[in-house]
Coordinates of C-alpha atoms in Angstrom, one line a residue:
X23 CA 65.2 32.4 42.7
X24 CA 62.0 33.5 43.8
X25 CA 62.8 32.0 47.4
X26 CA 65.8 34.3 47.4
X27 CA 64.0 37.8 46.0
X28 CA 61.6 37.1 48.7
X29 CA 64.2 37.1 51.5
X30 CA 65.3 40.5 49.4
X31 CA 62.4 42.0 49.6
X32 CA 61.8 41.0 53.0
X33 CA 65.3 42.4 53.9
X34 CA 64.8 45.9 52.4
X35 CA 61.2 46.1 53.7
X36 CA 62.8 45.1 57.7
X37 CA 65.8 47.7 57.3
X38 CA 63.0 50.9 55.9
X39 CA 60.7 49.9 58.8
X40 CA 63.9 50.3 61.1
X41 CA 65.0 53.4 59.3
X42 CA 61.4 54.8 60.0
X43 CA 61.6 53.9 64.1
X44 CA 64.7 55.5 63.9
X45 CA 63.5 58.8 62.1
X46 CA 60.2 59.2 64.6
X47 CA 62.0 58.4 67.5
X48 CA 64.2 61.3 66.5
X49 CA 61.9 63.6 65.6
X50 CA 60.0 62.9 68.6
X51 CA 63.3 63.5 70.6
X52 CA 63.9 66.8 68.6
X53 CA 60.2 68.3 68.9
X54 CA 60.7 67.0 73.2
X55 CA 64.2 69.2 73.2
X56 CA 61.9 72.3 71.5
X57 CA 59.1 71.9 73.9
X58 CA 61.0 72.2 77.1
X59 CA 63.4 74.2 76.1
X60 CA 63.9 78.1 76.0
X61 CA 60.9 78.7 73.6
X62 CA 58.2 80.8 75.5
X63 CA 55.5 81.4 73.0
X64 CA 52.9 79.8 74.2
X65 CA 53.5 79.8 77.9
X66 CA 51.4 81.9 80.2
X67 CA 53.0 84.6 82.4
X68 CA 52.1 82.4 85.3
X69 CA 54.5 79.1 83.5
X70 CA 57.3 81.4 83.0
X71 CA 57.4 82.8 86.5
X72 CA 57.6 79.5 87.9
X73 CA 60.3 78.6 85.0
X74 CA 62.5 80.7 86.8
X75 CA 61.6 80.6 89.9
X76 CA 62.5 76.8 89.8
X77 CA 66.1 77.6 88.5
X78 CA 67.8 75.2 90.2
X79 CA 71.4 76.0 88.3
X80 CA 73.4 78.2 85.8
X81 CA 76.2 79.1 84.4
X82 CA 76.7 83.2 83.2
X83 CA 78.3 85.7 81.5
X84 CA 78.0 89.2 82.9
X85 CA 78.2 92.5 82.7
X86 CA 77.4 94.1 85.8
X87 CA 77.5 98.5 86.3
X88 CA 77.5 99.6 89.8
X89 CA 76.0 103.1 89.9
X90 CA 76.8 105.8 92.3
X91 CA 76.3 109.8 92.9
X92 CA 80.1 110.5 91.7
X93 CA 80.4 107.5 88.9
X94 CA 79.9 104.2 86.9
X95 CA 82.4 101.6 87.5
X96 CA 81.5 98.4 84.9
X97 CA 82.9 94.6 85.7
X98 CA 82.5 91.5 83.0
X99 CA 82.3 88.6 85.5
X100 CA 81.6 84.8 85.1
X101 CA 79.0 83.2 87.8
X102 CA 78.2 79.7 88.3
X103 CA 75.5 78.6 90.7
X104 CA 74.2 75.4 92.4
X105 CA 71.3 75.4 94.5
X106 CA 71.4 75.6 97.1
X107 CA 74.3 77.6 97.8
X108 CA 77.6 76.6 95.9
X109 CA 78.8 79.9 94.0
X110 CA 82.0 80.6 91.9
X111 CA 82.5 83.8 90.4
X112 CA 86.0 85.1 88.4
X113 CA 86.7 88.6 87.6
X114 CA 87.1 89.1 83.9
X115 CA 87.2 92.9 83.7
X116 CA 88.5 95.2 84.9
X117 CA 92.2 94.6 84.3
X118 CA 93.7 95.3 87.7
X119 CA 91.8 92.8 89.6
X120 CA 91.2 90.4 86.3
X121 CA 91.3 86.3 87.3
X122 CA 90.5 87.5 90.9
X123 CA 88.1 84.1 92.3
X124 CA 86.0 83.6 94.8
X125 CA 84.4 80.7 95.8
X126 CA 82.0 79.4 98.2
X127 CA 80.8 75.8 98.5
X128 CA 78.3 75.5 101.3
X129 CA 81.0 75.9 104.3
X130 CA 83.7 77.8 103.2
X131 CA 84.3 80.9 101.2
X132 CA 87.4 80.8 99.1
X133 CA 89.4 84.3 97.6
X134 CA 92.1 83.7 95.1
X135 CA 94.1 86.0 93.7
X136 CA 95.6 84.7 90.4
X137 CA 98.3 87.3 89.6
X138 CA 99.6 87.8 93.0
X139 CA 99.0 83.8 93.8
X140 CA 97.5 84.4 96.7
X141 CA 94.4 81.9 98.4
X142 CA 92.1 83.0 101.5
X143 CA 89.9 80.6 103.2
X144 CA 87.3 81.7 105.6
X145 CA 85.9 78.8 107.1
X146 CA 82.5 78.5 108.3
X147 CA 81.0 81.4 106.0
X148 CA 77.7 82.5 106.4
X149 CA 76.0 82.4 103.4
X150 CA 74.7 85.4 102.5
X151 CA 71.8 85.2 100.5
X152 CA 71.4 89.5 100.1
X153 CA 74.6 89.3 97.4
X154 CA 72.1 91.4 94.6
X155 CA 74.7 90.7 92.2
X156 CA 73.4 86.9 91.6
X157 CA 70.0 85.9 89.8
X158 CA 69.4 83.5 92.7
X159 CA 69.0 86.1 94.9
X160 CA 66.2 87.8 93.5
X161 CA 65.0 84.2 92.5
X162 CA 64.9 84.0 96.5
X163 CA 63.5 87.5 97.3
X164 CA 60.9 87.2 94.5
X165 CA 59.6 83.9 96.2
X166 CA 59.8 84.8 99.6
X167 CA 57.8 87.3 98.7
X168 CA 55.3 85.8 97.1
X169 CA 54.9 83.2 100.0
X170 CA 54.5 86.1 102.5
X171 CA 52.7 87.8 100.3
X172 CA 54.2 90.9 99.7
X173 CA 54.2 93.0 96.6
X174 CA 55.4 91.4 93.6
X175 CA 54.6 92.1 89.4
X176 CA 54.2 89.7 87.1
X177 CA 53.8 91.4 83.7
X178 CA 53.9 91.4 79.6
X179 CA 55.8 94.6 77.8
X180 CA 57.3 94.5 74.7
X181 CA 58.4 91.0 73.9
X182 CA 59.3 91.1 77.5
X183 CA 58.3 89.6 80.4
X184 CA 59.1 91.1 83.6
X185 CA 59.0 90.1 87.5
X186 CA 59.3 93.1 90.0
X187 CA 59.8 92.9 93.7
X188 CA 59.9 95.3 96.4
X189 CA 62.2 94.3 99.2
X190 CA 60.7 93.7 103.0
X191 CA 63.9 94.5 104.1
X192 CA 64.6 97.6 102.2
X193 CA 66.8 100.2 102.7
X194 CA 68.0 103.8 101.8
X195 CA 70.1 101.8 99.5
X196 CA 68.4 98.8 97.9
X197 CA 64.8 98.5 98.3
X198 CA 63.6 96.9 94.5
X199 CA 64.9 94.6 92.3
X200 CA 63.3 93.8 88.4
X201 CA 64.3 91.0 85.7
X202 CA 63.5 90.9 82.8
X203 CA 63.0 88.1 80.6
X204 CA 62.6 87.9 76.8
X205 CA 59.0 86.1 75.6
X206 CA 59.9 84.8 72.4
X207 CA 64.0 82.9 73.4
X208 CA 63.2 82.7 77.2
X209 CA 67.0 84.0 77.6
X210 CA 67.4 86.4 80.8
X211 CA 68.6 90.0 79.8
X212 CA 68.7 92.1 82.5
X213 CA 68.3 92.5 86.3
X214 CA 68.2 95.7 87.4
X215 CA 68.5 97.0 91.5
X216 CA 66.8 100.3 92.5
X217 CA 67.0 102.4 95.6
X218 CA 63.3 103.9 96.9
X219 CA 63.6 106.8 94.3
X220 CA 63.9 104.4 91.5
X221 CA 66.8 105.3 91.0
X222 CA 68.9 102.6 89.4
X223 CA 71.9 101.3 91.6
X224 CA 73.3 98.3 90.2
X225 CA 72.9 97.1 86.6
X226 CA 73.5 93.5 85.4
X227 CA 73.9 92.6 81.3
X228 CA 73.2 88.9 81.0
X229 CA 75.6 88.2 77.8
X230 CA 75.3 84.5 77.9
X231 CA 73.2 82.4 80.4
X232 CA 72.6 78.5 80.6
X233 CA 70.0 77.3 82.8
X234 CA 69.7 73.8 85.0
X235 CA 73.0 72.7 83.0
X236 CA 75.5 71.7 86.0
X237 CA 75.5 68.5 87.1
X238 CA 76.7 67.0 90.3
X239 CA 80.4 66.2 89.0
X240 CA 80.9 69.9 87.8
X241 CA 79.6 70.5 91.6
X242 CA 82.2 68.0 92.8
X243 CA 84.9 70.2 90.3
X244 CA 84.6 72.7 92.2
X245 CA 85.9 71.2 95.6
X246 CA 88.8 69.4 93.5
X247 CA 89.6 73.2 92.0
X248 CA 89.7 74.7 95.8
X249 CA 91.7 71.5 96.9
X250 CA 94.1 72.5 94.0
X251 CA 94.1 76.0 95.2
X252 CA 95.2 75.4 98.8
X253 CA 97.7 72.6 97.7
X254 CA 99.9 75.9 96.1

């Protein structure tokens, strides 16, 4: 009897101490997950600022208003990115050009047209790295910048952190470009193009942004989509 409450005891005492590993190595796992995730409290300007600048991929919900002297015209798109230069967008809004795609995947740019089931394929495409319309782009302004050293902010207002660049190349037309970045969630809200009067030309509502979440078979999708595409 006492033989077998010994190999009890010793039982119950092996199965907590496994229970515990278990619990720590979760709530090791967990605390990991909060550290390097989208929680910027205690970074400095200088962490965050190399946080995005070291984007590497995302996925995005937008809401982009394109300013001019006569009107506003608004588009809700969907962008997906992989660096260095496979892009997908599709038209959400507005209605008469909704489901409208275009694709490019390091060669060739793609333009399909859902409704009337038509595909163009350019092949060959330059890439054109001055599309304002995509973060990367001012990702790659904003460091080209830098390494050139050319004017660039780096700066705390509000809750808000936001990185400024002034354009080399600027024009009449686009000569700044500004994101800004909320300090407590991390989460990118706005990026906002300016002419040289400041005035603002081209407006873009982040409404849902993950960051450095493709991976190389989503990349891979996106080939298999376009082979779809031309197959019809």
């Amino acid at each position: 009897m006492k033989k077998n409450k010994k190999l009890i005891m010793l039982g119950a005492v092996t199965i907590l101490i496994i229970f515990v590993i278990i619990i720590y190595f979760f709530l090791k796992n967990t605390n990991k997950n909060l550290n390097i995730g989208n929680n910027l409290n205690n970074k400095t300007l200088q962490e965050i600022e190399e946080y995005i600048l070291n984007i590497s991929s995302y996925e995005t919900e937008v809401e982009i208003t394109v300013e001019s002297n006569k009107n506003k015209t608004k588009y809700l798109l969907k962008q997906s990115y992989v660096s260095p230069n496979i892009e997908k967008q599709v038209v959400r809004e507005p209605s008469n050009i909704q489901g409208l795609e275009t694709m490019y995947d390091g060669n060739k740019l793609t333009i399909h047209n859902s409704k009337l089931n038509l595909t163009t394929i350019y092949e060959n495409y330059p890439y054109l790295t001055d599309n304002f319309l995509w973060l990367h782009s001012f990702i790659e302004d904003y460091r080209n910048a830098k390494s050139n050293g050319q004017k660039t902010k780096l700066y705390e207002e509000n809750n808000q952190v936001i990185m400024e660049v002034e354009l080399a190349n600027a024009t009449s037309y686009v000569a700044s470009k500004r994101l800004i970045i909320d300090r407590i969630t991390g989460n990118i809200q706005q990026l906002v193009v300016q002419d040289k009067n400041k005035k603002n030309l081209v407006y873009i509502l982040y409404k849902e942004i993950k960051m450095n979440s493709l991976k190389k078979e989503e990349i891979l999708a996106f080939r298999l989509q376009e082979d779809r595409i031309m197959q019809h």
